[in-house]
mmCIF file of C-alpha atoms in Angstrom:
data_model
loop_
_atom_site.group_PDB
_atom_site.id
_atom_site.type_symbol
_atom_site.label_atom_id
_atom_site.label_comp_id
_atom_site.label_asym_id
_atom_site.label_seq_id
_atom_site.Cartn_x
_atom_site.Cartn_y
_atom_site.Cartn_z
ATOM 1 C CA UNK A 23 2.834 0.135 14.083
ATOM 2 C CA UNK A 24 0.145 2.215 12.454
ATOM 3 C CA UNK A 25 -0.469 5.637 13.972
ATOM 4 C CA UNK A 26 -4.170 5.371 13.078
ATOM 5 C CA UNK A 27 -6.054 2.053 12.837
ATOM 6 C CA UNK A 28 -9.392 0.377 13.094
ATOM 7 C CA UNK A 29 -10.226 -3.330 13.394
ATOM 8 C CA UNK A 30 -13.483 -4.672 11.966
ATOM 9 C CA UNK A 31 -15.144 -7.919 10.969
ATOM 10 C CA UNK A 32 -15.890 -7.410 7.280
ATOM 11 C CA UNK A 33 -17.309 -9.763 4.649
ATOM 12 C CA UNK A 34 -16.606 -9.307 0.950
ATOM 13 C CA UNK A 35 -19.963 -7.469 0.692
ATOM 14 C CA UNK A 36 -19.009 -5.241 3.639
ATOM 15 C CA UNK A 37 -15.713 -4.375 2.016
ATOM 16 C CA UNK A 38 -17.323 -3.465 -1.247
ATOM 17 C CA UNK A 39 -19.938 -1.317 0.458
ATOM 18 C CA UNK A 40 -17.448 0.331 2.742
ATOM 19 C CA UNK A 41 -15.090 1.277 -0.137
ATOM 20 C CA UNK A 42 -18.098 2.644 -2.110
ATOM 21 C CA UNK A 43 -19.192 4.798 0.858
ATOM 22 C CA UNK A 44 -15.642 6.117 1.457
ATOM 23 C CA UNK A 45 -15.469 7.025 -2.258
ATOM 24 C CA UNK A 46 -18.848 8.733 -2.033
ATOM 25 C CA UNK A 47 -17.662 10.954 0.882
ATOM 26 C CA UNK A 48 -15.196 12.794 -1.332
ATOM 27 C CA UNK A 49 -14.599 12.088 -5.006
ATOM 28 C CA UNK A 50 -11.043 11.123 -5.940
ATOM 29 C CA UNK A 51 -10.586 7.773 -4.185
ATOM 30 C CA UNK A 52 -8.451 5.208 -5.967
ATOM 31 C CA UNK A 53 -8.527 1.566 -4.969
ATOM 32 C CA UNK A 54 -5.487 -0.653 -5.633
ATOM 33 C CA UNK A 55 -4.864 -4.248 -4.625
ATOM 34 C CA UNK A 56 -1.561 -6.016 -3.913
ATOM 35 C CA UNK A 57 1.605 -4.801 -2.214
ATOM 36 C CA UNK A 58 3.940 -5.561 -5.113
ATOM 37 C CA UNK A 59 3.628 -4.001 -8.574
ATOM 38 C CA UNK A 60 5.304 -3.799 -11.980
ATOM 39 C CA UNK A 61 5.189 -0.560 -13.841
ATOM 40 C CA UNK A 62 5.294 3.157 -13.054
ATOM 41 C CA UNK A 63 4.214 3.746 -9.373
ATOM 42 C CA UNK A 64 2.594 7.034 -10.338
ATOM 43 C CA UNK A 65 -0.089 4.945 -12.083
ATOM 44 C CA UNK A 66 -1.356 3.945 -8.602
ATOM 45 C CA UNK A 67 -3.134 7.338 -8.539
ATOM 46 C CA UNK A 68 -4.072 7.388 -12.237
ATOM 47 C CA UNK A 69 -4.872 3.875 -13.337
ATOM 48 C CA UNK A 70 -3.849 1.125 -10.847
ATOM 49 C CA UNK A 71 -5.557 -1.593 -12.978
ATOM 50 C CA UNK A 72 -2.883 -0.934 -15.651
ATOM 51 C CA UNK A 73 -0.232 -2.302 -13.255
ATOM 52 C CA UNK A 74 0.673 -5.893 -12.764
ATOM 53 C CA UNK A 75 0.051 -6.617 -9.071
ATOM 54 C CA UNK A 76 0.772 -9.380 -6.500
ATOM 55 C CA UNK A 77 -0.011 -9.867 -2.829
ATOM 56 C CA UNK A 78 2.908 -10.070 -0.391
ATOM 57 C CA UNK A 79 1.904 -13.035 1.775
ATOM 58 C CA UNK A 80 -0.271 -16.080 1.324
ATOM 59 C CA UNK A 81 -3.415 -16.020 3.390
ATOM 60 C CA UNK A 82 -3.913 -12.299 3.322
ATOM 61 C CA UNK A 83 -4.605 -9.514 0.868
ATOM 62 C CA UNK A 84 -4.150 -5.821 1.037
ATOM 63 C CA UNK A 85 -6.275 -3.143 -0.480
ATOM 64 C CA UNK A 86 -4.691 0.334 -0.764
ATOM 65 C CA UNK A 87 -6.952 3.303 -0.682
ATOM 66 C CA UNK A 88 -5.311 6.427 -2.148
ATOM 67 C CA UNK A 89 -6.788 9.830 -2.796
ATOM 68 C CA UNK A 90 -5.904 11.799 -5.934
ATOM 69 C CA UNK A 91 -6.030 15.074 -3.903
ATOM 70 C CA UNK A 92 -4.502 13.962 -0.601
ATOM 71 C CA UNK A 93 -2.094 11.188 -1.541
ATOM 72 C CA UNK A 94 0.944 13.045 -2.924
ATOM 73 C CA UNK A 95 3.720 10.728 -1.705
ATOM 74 C CA UNK A 96 3.845 7.228 -3.246
ATOM 75 C CA UNK A 97 7.085 5.477 -2.301
ATOM 76 C CA UNK A 98 8.078 2.112 -3.687
ATOM 77 C CA UNK A 99 11.264 -0.008 -3.473
ATOM 78 C CA UNK A 100 12.439 -2.297 -6.190
ATOM 79 C CA UNK A 101 13.239 -5.770 -4.825
ATOM 80 C CA UNK A 102 16.714 -6.872 -5.820
ATOM 81 C CA UNK A 103 16.312 -10.555 -5.012
ATOM 82 C CA UNK A 104 13.939 -13.227 -3.786
ATOM 83 C CA UNK A 105 10.526 -14.257 -5.097
ATOM 84 C CA UNK A 106 9.616 -10.667 -6.014
ATOM 85 C CA UNK A 107 12.907 -9.768 -7.661
ATOM 86 C CA UNK A 108 12.288 -6.928 -10.129
ATOM 87 C CA UNK A 109 8.930 -6.051 -8.610
ATOM 88 C CA UNK A 110 8.469 -2.819 -6.624
ATOM 89 C CA UNK A 111 7.045 -2.934 -3.107
ATOM 90 C CA UNK A 112 4.779 -0.181 -1.747
ATOM 91 C CA UNK A 113 6.315 1.446 1.293
ATOM 92 C CA UNK A 114 3.341 1.621 3.573
ATOM 93 C CA UNK A 115 5.184 3.705 6.122
ATOM 94 C CA UNK A 116 6.141 6.518 3.739
ATOM 95 C CA UNK A 117 3.298 6.393 1.202
ATOM 96 C CA UNK A 118 0.167 8.399 1.608
ATOM 97 C CA UNK A 119 -2.408 5.608 1.700
ATOM 98 C CA UNK A 120 -4.926 3.806 3.848
ATOM 99 C CA UNK A 121 -4.380 0.038 3.910
ATOM 100 C CA UNK A 122 -7.130 -2.497 4.372
ATOM 101 C CA UNK A 123 -5.500 -5.809 5.375
ATOM 102 C CA UNK A 124 -7.844 -8.836 5.095
ATOM 103 C CA UNK A 125 -6.970 -12.329 6.314
ATOM 104 C CA UNK A 126 -8.279 -15.395 4.500
ATOM 105 C CA UNK A 127 -10.176 -17.697 6.791
ATOM 106 C CA UNK A 128 -11.861 -21.131 6.489
ATOM 107 C CA UNK A 129 -15.433 -21.179 5.249
ATOM 108 C CA UNK A 130 -17.793 -20.105 7.995
ATOM 109 C CA UNK A 131 -15.167 -18.183 9.999
ATOM 110 C CA UNK A 132 -14.169 -14.529 9.890
ATOM 111 C CA UNK A 133 -11.228 -12.708 11.431
ATOM 112 C CA UNK A 134 -11.140 -8.930 11.798
ATOM 113 C CA UNK A 135 -9.707 -6.816 9.002
ATOM 114 C CA UNK A 136 -7.366 -3.974 9.867
ATOM 115 C CA UNK A 137 -7.755 -0.527 8.285
ATOM 116 C CA UNK A 138 -4.799 1.606 8.969
ATOM 117 C CA UNK A 139 -2.670 4.606 7.957
ATOM 118 C CA UNK A 140 0.748 5.843 8.864
ATOM 119 C CA UNK A 141 0.712 9.575 9.562
ATOM 120 C CA UNK A 142 4.326 9.674 10.810
ATOM 121 C CA UNK A 143 7.448 7.607 10.079
ATOM 122 C CA UNK A 144 11.040 7.486 11.271
ATOM 123 C CA UNK A 145 13.917 8.590 9.022
ATOM 124 C CA UNK A 146 17.180 7.861 10.785
ATOM 125 C CA UNK A 147 16.656 9.326 14.276
ATOM 126 C CA UNK A 148 14.044 11.866 13.186
ATOM 127 C CA UNK A 149 10.258 11.382 13.374
ATOM 128 C CA UNK A 150 8.754 12.762 10.141
ATOM 129 C CA UNK A 151 5.132 13.853 9.879
ATOM 130 C CA UNK A 152 3.267 13.359 6.657
ATOM 131 C CA UNK A 153 1.608 16.283 4.918
ATOM 132 C CA UNK A 154 -1.357 17.637 6.968
ATOM 133 C CA UNK A 155 -3.911 17.170 4.210
ATOM 134 C CA UNK A 156 -3.244 13.396 4.013
ATOM 135 C CA UNK A 157 -3.184 13.057 7.847
ATOM 136 C CA UNK A 158 -6.478 14.848 8.188
ATOM 137 C CA UNK A 159 -8.095 12.888 5.405
ATOM 138 C CA UNK A 160 -6.888 9.552 6.855
ATOM 139 C CA UNK A 161 -7.973 10.424 10.374
ATOM 140 C CA UNK A 162 -11.372 11.709 9.319
ATOM 141 C CA UNK A 163 -11.935 8.637 7.150
ATOM 142 C CA UNK A 164 -11.080 6.290 10.019
ATOM 143 C CA UNK A 165 -13.347 8.183 12.418
ATOM 144 C CA UNK A 166 -16.143 8.146 9.877
ATOM 145 C CA UNK A 167 -15.788 4.395 9.364
ATOM 146 C CA UNK A 168 -15.697 3.799 13.111
ATOM 147 C CA UNK A 169 -18.905 5.810 13.517
ATOM 148 C CA UNK A 170 -20.711 3.789 10.840
ATOM 149 C CA UNK A 171 -19.893 0.290 12.065
ATOM 150 C CA UNK A 172 -21.385 -1.460 15.033
ATOM 151 C CA UNK A 173 -19.234 -2.523 17.924
ATOM 152 C CA UNK A 174 -18.600 -6.095 19.018
ATOM 153 C CA UNK A 175 -18.131 -7.581 22.449
ATOM 154 C CA UNK A 176 -14.445 -6.625 22.108
ATOM 155 C CA UNK A 177 -14.135 -2.916 22.738
ATOM 156 C CA UNK A 178 -11.781 -2.083 19.814
ATOM 157 C CA UNK A 179 -13.334 -4.323 17.116
ATOM 158 C CA UNK A 180 -16.243 -3.230 15.004
ATOM 159 C CA UNK A 181 -18.401 -5.213 12.665
ATOM 160 C CA UNK A 182 -19.926 -4.619 9.191
ATOM 161 C CA UNK A 183 -23.680 -4.969 8.550
ATOM 162 C CA UNK A 184 -23.386 -8.114 6.482
ATOM 163 C CA UNK A 185 -20.996 -9.791 8.974
ATOM 164 C CA UNK A 186 -23.311 -8.875 11.781
ATOM 165 C CA UNK A 187 -26.354 -10.311 10.052
ATOM 166 C CA UNK A 188 -24.532 -13.527 9.084
ATOM 167 C CA UNK A 189 -23.057 -13.839 12.563
ATOM 168 C CA UNK A 190 -26.516 -13.427 14.227
ATOM 169 C CA UNK A 191 -27.948 -15.996 11.811
ATOM 170 C CA UNK A 192 -25.254 -18.460 12.854
ATOM 171 C CA UNK A 193 -23.645 -18.557 9.437
ATOM 172 C CA UNK A 194 -20.301 -16.978 10.560
ATOM 173 C CA UNK A 195 -18.030 -17.603 13.568
ATOM 174 C CA UNK A 196 -16.194 -14.429 14.516
ATOM 175 C CA UNK A 197 -12.641 -15.123 15.741
ATOM 176 C CA UNK A 198 -9.814 -13.085 17.103
ATOM 177 C CA UNK A 199 -6.486 -14.623 18.241
ATOM 178 C CA UNK A 200 -8.108 -18.097 17.879
ATOM 179 C CA UNK A 201 -10.980 -17.265 20.244
ATOM 180 C CA UNK A 202 -14.625 -16.852 19.388
ATOM 181 C CA UNK A 203 -15.931 -13.332 19.686
ATOM 182 C CA UNK A 204 -19.521 -12.762 20.862
ATOM 183 C CA UNK A 205 -21.308 -9.919 19.210
#
């Protein structure tokens, strides 16, 4: 489970604007999509578009937000067998990254996205803390996002401006755990 997380209804427009605003807060943000990659993992911080990428599960996509200054640990594991044999998988627990997980939904519906970061992880029986600079950046970024998104009828779920406008106009049905959410 993520040590820091935020749930929010976000349309594609909201996602693009949110990432742009996070990047504007502090230069150095790198955006990378897909949990599996082929190529040198260090390129995630330098040129992620130069890597071949694939998502891990059908029906969802993950966007990784890394920072050139604060993301020093990038851990991947080469998959020995299965559909991703030969591909490397990003270890979300041990890598210094924020993850935006978006679920695909039918037209006219929207489920909340989850923005999260691991600031600790377990190695054997020891709880390991990540570097303070990453933990501070991740925590401050999540708090900033939370402060800039409106709340919904569910206490812990926020909503982006485009999703809010489309929901109020009746164009989007907001759902969580198969139930409609009232703004």
